[in-house]
Short mmCIF file of C-alpha atoms and ligand atoms in Angstrom, two decimals:
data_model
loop_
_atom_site.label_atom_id
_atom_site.label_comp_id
_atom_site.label_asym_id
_atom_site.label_seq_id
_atom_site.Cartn_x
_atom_site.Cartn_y
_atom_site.Cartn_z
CA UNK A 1 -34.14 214.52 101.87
CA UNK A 2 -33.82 211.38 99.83
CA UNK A 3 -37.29 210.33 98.26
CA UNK A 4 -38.97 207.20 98.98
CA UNK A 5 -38.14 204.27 96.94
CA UNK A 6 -39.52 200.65 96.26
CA UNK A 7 -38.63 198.44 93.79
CA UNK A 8 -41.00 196.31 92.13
CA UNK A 9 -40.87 192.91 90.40
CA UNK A 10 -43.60 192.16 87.44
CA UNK A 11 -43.98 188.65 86.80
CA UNK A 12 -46.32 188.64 83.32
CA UNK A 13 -46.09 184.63 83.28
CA UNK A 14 -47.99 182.90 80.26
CA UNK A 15 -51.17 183.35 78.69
CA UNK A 16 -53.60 186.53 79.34
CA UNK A 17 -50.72 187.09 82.21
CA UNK A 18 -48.67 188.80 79.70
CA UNK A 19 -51.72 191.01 78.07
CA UNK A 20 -53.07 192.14 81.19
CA UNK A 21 -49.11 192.81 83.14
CA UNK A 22 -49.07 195.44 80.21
CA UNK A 23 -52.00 197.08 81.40
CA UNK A 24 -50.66 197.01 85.11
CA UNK A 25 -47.68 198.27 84.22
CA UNK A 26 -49.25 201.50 81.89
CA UNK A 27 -50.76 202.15 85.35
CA UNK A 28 -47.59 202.00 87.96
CA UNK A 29 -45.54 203.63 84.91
CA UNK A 30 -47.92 206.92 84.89
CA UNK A 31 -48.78 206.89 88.94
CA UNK A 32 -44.87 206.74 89.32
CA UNK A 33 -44.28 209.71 87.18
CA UNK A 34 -46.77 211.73 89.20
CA UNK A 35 -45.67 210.48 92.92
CA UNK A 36 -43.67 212.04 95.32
CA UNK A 37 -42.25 208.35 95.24
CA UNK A 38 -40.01 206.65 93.17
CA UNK A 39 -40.81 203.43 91.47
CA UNK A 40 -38.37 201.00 90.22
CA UNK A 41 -40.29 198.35 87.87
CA UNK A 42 -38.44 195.14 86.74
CA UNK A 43 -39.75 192.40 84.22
CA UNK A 44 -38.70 188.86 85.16
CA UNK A 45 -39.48 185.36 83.60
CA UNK A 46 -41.71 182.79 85.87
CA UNK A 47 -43.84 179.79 84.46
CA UNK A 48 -44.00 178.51 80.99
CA UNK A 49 -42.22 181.11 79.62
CA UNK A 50 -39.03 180.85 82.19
CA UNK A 51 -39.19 177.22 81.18
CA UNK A 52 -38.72 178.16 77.45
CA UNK A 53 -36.14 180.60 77.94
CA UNK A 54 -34.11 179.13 81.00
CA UNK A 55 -35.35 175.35 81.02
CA UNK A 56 -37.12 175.96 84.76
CA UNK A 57 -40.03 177.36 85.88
CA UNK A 58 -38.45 180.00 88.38
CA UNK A 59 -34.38 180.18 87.61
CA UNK A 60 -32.19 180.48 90.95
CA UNK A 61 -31.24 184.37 89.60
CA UNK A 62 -34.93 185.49 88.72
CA UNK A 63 -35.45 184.18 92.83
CA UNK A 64 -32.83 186.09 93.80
CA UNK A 65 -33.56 188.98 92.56
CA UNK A 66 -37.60 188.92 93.02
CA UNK A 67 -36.36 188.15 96.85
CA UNK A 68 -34.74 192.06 97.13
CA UNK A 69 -37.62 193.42 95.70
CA UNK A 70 -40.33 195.24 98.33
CA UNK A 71 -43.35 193.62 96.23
CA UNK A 72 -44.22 191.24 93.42
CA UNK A 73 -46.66 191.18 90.69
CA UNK A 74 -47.58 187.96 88.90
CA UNK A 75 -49.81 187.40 85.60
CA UNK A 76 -50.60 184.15 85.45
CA UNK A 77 -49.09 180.64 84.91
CA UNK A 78 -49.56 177.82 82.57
CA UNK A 79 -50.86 176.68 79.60
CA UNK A 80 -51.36 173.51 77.36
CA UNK A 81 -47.61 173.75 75.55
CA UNK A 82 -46.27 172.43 79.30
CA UNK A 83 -49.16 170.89 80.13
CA UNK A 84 -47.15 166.89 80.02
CA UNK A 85 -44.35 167.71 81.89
CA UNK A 86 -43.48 165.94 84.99
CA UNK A 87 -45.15 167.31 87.73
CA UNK A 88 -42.13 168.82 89.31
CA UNK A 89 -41.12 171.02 86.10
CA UNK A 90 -44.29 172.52 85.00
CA UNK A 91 -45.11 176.05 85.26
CA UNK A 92 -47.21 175.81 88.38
CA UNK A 93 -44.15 174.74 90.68
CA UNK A 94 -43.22 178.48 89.80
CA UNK A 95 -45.44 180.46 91.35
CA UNK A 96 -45.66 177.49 94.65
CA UNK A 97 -42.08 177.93 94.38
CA UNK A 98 -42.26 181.78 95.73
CA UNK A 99 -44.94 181.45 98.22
CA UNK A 100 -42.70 178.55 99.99
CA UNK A 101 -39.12 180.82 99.48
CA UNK A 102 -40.63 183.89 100.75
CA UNK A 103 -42.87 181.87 102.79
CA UNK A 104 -45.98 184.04 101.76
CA UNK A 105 -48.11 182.80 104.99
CA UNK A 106 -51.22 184.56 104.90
CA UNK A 107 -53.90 184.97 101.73
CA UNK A 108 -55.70 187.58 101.18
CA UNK A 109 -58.69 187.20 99.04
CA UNK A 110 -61.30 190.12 98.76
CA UNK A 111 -65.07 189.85 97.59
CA UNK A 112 -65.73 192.68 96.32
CA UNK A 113 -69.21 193.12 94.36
CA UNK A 114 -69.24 196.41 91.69
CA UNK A 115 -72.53 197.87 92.13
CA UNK A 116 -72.61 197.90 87.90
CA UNK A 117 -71.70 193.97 88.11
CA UNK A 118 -74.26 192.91 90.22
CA UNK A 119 -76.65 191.26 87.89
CA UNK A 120 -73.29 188.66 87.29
CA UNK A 121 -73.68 187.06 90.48
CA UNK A 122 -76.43 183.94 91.22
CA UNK A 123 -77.61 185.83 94.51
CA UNK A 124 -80.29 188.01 94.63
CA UNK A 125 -78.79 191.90 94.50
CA UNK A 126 -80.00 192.51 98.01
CA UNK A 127 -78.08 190.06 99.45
CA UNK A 128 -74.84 191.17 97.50
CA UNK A 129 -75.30 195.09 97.39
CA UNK A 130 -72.33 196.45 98.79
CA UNK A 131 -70.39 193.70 99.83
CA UNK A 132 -66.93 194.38 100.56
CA UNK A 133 -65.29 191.35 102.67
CA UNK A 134 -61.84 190.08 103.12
CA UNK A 135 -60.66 186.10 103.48
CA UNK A 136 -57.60 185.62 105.31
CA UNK A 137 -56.14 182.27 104.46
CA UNK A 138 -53.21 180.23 105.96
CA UNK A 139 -50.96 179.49 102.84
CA UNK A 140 -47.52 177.50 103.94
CA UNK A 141 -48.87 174.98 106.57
CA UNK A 142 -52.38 172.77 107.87
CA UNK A 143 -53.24 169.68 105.56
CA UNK A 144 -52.09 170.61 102.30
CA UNK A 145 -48.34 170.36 104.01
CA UNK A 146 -48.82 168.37 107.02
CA UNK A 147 -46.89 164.82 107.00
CA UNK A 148 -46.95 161.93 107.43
CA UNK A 149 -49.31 161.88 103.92
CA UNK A 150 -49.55 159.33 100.88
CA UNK A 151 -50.87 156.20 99.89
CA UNK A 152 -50.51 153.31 101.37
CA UNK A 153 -51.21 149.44 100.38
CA UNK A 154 -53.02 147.67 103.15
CA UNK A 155 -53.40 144.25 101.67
CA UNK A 156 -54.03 143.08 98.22
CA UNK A 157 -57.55 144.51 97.74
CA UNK A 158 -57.52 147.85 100.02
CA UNK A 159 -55.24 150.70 100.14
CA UNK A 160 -55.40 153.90 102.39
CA UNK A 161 -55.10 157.59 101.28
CA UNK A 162 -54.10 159.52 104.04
CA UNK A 163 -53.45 163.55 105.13
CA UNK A 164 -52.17 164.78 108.39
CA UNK A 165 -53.93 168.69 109.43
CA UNK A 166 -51.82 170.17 111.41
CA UNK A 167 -50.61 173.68 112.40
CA UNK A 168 -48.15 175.09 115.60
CA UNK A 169 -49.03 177.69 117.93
CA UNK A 170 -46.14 179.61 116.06
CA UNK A 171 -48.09 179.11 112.87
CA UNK A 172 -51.38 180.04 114.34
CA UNK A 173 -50.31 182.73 116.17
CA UNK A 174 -48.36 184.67 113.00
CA UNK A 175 -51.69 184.77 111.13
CA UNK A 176 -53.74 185.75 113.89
CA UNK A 177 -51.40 188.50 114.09
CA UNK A 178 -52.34 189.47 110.67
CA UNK A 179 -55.85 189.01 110.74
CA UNK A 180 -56.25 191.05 113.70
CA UNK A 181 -54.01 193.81 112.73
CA UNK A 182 -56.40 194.03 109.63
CA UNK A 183 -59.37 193.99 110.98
CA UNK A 184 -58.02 196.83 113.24
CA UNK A 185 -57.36 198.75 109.36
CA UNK A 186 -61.16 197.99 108.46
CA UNK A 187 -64.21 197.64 110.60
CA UNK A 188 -62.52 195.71 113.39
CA UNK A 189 -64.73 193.10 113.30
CA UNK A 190 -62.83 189.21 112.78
CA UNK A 191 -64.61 186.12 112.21
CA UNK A 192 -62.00 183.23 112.70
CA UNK A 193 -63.61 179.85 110.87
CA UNK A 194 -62.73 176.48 112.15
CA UNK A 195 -63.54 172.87 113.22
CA UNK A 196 -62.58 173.05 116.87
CA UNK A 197 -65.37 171.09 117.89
CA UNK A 198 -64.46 167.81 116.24
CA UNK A 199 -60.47 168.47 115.01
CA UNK A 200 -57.70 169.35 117.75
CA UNK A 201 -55.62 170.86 114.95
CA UNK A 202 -58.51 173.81 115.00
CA UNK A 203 -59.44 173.58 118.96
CA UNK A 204 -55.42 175.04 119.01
CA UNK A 205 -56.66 177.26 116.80
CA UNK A 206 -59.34 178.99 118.27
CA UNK A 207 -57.44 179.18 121.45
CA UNK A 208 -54.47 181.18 119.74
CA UNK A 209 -56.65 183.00 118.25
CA UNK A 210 -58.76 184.17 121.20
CA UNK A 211 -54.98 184.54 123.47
CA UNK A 212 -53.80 186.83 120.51
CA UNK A 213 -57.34 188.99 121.00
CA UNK A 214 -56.43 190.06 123.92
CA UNK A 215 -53.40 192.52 122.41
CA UNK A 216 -56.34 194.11 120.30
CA UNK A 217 -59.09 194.61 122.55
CA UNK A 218 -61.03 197.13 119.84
CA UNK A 219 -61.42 194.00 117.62
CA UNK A 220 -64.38 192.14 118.07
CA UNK A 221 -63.20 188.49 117.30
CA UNK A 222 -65.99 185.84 116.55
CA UNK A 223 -65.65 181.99 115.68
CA UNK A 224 -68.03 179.92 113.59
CA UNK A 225 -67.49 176.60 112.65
CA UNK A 226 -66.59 176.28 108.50
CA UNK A 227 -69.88 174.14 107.92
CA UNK A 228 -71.88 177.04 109.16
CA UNK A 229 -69.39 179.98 107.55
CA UNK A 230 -70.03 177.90 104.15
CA UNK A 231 -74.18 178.35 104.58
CA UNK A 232 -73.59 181.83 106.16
CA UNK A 233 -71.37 182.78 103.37
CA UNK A 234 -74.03 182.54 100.83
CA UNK A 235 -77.44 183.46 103.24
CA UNK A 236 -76.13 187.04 104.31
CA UNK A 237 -72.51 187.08 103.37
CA UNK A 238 -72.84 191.08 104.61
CA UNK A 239 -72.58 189.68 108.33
CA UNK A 240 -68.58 188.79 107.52
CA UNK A 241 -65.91 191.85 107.31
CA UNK A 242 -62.53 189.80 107.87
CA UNK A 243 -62.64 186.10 108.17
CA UNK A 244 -59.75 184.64 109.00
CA UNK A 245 -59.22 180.60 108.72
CA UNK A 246 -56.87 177.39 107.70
CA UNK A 247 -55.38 177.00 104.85
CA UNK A 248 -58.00 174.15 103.17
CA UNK A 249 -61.02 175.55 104.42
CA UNK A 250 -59.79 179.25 103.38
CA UNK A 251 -59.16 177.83 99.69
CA UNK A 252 -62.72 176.47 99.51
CA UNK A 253 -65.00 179.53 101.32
CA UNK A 254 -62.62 182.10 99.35
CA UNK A 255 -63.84 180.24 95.75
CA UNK A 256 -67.25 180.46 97.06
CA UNK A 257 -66.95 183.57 98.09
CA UNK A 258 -65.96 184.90 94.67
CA UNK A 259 -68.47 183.35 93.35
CA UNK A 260 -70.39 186.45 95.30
CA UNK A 261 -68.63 188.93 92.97
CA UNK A 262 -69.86 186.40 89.59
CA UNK A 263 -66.79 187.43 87.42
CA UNK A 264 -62.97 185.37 87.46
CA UNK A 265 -61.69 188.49 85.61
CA UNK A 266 -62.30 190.94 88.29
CA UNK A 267 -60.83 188.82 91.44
CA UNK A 268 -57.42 190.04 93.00
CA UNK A 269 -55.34 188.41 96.00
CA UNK A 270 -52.41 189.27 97.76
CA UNK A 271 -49.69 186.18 99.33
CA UNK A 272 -47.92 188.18 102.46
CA UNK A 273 -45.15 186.66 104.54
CA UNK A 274 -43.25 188.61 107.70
CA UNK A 275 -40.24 188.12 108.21
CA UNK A 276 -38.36 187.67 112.04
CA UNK A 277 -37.35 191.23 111.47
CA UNK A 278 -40.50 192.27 110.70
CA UNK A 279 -39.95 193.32 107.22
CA UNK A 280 -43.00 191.88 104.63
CA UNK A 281 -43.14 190.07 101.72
CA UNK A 282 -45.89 190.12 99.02
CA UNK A 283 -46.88 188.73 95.60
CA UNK A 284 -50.29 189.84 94.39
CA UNK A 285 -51.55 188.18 91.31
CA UNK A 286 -55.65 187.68 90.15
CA UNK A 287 -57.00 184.83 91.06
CA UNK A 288 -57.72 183.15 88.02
CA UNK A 289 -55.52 181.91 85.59
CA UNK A 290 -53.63 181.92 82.11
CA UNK A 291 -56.51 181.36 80.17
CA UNK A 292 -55.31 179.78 76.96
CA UNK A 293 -58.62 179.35 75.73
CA UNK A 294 -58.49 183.76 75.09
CA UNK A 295 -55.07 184.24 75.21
CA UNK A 296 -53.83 186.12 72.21
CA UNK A 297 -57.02 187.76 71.16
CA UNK A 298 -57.08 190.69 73.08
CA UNK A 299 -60.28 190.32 74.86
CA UNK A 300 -59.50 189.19 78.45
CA UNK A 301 -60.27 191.18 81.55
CA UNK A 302 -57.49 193.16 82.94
CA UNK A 303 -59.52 194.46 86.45
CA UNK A 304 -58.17 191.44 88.51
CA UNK A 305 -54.77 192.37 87.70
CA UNK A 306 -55.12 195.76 88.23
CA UNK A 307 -56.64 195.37 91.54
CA UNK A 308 -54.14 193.34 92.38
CA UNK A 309 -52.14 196.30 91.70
CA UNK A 310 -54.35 198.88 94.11
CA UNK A 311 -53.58 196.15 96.88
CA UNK A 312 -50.00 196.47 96.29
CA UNK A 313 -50.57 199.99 97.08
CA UNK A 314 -52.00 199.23 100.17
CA UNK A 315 -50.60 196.33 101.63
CA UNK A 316 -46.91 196.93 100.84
CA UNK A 317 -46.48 200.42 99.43
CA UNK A 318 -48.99 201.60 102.67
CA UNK A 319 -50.43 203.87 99.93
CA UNK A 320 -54.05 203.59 101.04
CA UNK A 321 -55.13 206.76 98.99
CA UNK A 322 -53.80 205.49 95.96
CA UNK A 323 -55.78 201.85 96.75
CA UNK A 324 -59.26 203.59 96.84
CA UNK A 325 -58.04 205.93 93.51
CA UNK A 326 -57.38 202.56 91.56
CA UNK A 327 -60.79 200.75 92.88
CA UNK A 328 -62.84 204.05 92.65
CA UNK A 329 -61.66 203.82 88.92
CA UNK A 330 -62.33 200.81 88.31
CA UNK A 331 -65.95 201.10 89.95
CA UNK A 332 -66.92 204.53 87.89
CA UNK A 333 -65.59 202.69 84.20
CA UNK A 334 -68.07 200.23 84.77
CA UNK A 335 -70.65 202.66 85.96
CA UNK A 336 -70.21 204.03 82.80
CA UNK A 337 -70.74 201.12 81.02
CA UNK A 338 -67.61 199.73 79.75
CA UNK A 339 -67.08 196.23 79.93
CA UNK A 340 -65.01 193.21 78.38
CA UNK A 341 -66.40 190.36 76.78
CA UNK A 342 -66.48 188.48 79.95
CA UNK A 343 -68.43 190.95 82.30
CA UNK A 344 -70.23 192.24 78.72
CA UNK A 345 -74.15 192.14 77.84
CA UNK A 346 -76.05 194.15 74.85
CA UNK A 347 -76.75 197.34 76.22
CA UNK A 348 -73.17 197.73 77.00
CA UNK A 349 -69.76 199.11 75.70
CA UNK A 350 -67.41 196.31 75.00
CA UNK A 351 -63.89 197.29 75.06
CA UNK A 352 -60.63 195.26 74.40
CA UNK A 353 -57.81 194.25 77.00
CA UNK A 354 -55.97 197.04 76.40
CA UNK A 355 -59.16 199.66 75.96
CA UNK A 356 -59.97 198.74 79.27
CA UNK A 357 -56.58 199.24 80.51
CA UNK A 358 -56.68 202.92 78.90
CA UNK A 359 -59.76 203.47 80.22
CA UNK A 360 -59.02 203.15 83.74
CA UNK A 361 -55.93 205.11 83.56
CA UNK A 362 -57.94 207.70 81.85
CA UNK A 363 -60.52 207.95 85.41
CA UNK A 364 -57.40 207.95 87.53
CA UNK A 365 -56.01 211.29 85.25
CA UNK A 366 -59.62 212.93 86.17
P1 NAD B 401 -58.44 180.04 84.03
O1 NAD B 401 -58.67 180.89 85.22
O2 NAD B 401 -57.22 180.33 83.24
O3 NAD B 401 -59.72 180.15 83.05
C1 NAD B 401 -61.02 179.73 83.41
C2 NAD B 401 -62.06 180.43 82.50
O4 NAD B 401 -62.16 181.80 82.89
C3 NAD B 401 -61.66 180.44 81.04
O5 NAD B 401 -62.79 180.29 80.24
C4 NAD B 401 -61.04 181.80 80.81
O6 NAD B 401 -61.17 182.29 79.49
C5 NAD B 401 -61.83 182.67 81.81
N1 NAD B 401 -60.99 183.75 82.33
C6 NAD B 401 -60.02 183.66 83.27
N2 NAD B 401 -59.48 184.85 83.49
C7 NAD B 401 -60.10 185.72 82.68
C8 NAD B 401 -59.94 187.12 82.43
N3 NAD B 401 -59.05 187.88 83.08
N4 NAD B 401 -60.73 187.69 81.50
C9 NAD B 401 -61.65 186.97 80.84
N5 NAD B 401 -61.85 185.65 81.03
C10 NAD B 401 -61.08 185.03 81.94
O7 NAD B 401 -58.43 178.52 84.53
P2 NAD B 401 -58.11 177.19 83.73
O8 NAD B 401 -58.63 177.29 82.33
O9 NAD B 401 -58.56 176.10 84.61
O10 NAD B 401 -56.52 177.10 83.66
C11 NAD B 401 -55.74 177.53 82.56
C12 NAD B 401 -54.27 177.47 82.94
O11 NAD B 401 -54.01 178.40 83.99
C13 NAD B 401 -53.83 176.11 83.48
O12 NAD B 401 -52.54 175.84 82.99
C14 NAD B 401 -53.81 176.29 84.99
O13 NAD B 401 -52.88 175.44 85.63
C15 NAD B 401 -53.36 177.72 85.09
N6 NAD B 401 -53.74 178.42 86.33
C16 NAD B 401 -52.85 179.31 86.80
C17 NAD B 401 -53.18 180.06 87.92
C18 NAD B 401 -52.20 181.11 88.38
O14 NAD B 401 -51.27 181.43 87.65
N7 NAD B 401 -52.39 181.68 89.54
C19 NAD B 401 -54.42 179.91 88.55
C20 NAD B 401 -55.33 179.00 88.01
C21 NAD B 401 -54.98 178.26 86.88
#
């Protein structure tokens, strides 16, 4: 019998993306030659660097080719050498480039607070202890895409900005389909956030969302309005397992929500699209970005990235076991006290990018 195959894109990007890909990629390259599995890894060219080396920030061929492959893996993007291009050529356009070609629909953002870590968060460690939530976001559609949009001249002394929210049932309905079929992996509990009460865009909403319930009666679906999920969010964020929501109010709880977890350097995501055939599409990158303020010196955090890696695992390799392995690794290195600069304080061990890379690998070998 043939043995299972996947082939994998790596997207290092610009910046720390390139110093912490390395790291992700000394982890796939050593679980790969222990799985039953074969992994094939290739290195493509996104962002600044594509720009320098094929004058655009995501070439026709590297799309082509990151489209065949069954997941992506993306540094990070950008820096202050592009920074005055036109809008339309700098590195950004990229990585919005991919999420609109493989129209990566739904965002997954974890909070996920370390028990080690907990003094870096703002809340009190009761309130944080043990939180492990998911976010859910609508990426492609809802006001960041709706038309008609810009700016308009009303008369000589007033113009008007305007934005147009709004979402299908189609649109609705293929995210409800992930959030529930999520929740159903987890605790089956779904919180879907909205407006309904004063935007019709999020009334459709909550309707889809409670007519797609009823094909998974073992979830328990709940709605809150987003001014209360923002308040909940930080009073007893434990209360939440998956919350699923629109695309701008899923951008601004998942930032507050990772302010829960108090680091940048230890946030992953995950973009997912579905195809009409059913087969998925992911990119899964850290949150935060090229840092050019550290790039170069060794020192950034390479966690996000390599959880980013464990939900590649998961999501699109359905290689659960291997998910917890990489997060259970992660969580006993900082038990033991290793940290980078960014997560570091006295009575610590501080460790370089790559140290902490090595060190991760080396719990996974135990
Ligand atoms: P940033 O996330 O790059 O950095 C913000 C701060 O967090 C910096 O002080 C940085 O040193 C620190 N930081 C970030 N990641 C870290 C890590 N892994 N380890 C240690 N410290 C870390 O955000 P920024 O400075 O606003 O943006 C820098 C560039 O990155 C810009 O060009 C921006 O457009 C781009 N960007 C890209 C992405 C992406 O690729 N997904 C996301 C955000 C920003």
């Amino acid at each position: 019998m043939q043995a299972e195959s996947y082939n994998i894109s790596i997207l290092p990007g610009d910046g720390i993306g390139k110093e912490i890909a390395k790291e992700a990629r000394k982890l796939i390259d050593w679980i790969s030659s222990k799985a039953t599995f074969n992994i094939h890894l290739d290195e493509e060219y996104v962002g600044g660097a594509s720009i320098d080396k094929y004058g655009t920030p995501l070439s026709d061929e590297t799309l082509k080719r990151i489209r065949q492959s069954d997941a992506i893996l993306l540094g990070a993007v950008g820096g202050p050498k592009w920074e005055k291009m036109d809008f339309e050529k700098r590195p950004e356009r990229g990585l919005l480039k991919i999420r609109k070609e493989l129209d990566l629909f739904a965002n997954y953002r974890p909070a996920i607070v370390f028990d080690p870590l907990i003094d870096s968060s703002s809340l009190k460690p009761e309130v944080i202890k043990g939180l492990d939530i998911l976010i859910i976001r609508e990426l492609t559609s809802g006001i960041y895409f709706g038309e008609p949009r810009g700016i308009e001249k009303i008369n000589d002394k007033n113009y008007k900005g305007f934005n147009t929210l709004v979402y299908t049932s189609k649109e609705i309905e293929r995210i409800a389909e992930v959030a529930f079929e999520t929740a159903m992996s987890r605790s089956k509990k779904l919180c879907s956030v909205d407006k309904a009460n004063v935007l019709e865009s999020t009334e459709l909403w909550r309707e889809v969302m409670i007519e797609t319930s009823k094909k998974y009666p073992k979830v328990e679906l709940s709605h809150m309005y987003v001014d209360n999920a923002s308040m909940q969010l930080v009073r007893n964020p434990k209360q939440f397992d998956v919350i699923v929501t629109t695309n701008m109010f899923g951008d601004i709880l998942s930032d507050c929500a990772s302010m829960l977890t108090g680091s940048l350097g230890m946030l992953p995501s995950a973009s997912i699209g579905i195809n009409s055939n059913g087969q998925k599409k992911a990119m899964y990158e850290p949150v935060h970005g090229s840092a050019p303020d550290i790039s170069g010196q060794g020192v950034s955090n390479p966690l996000a990235m390599i959880l980013s890696v464990g939900m590649m695992f998961e999501y699109s390799l359905n290689k659960k076991v291997i998910a917890e392995k990489i997060n259970d690794a992660v969580r006993s290195v900082l038990e033991k006290g290793f940290r980078t600069k960014d997560i570091y304080s006295e009575d610590k061990i501080l460790l370089s990018t790559n140290e902490m890379g090595d060190k991760v690998l080396e719990e996974i070998k135990e």
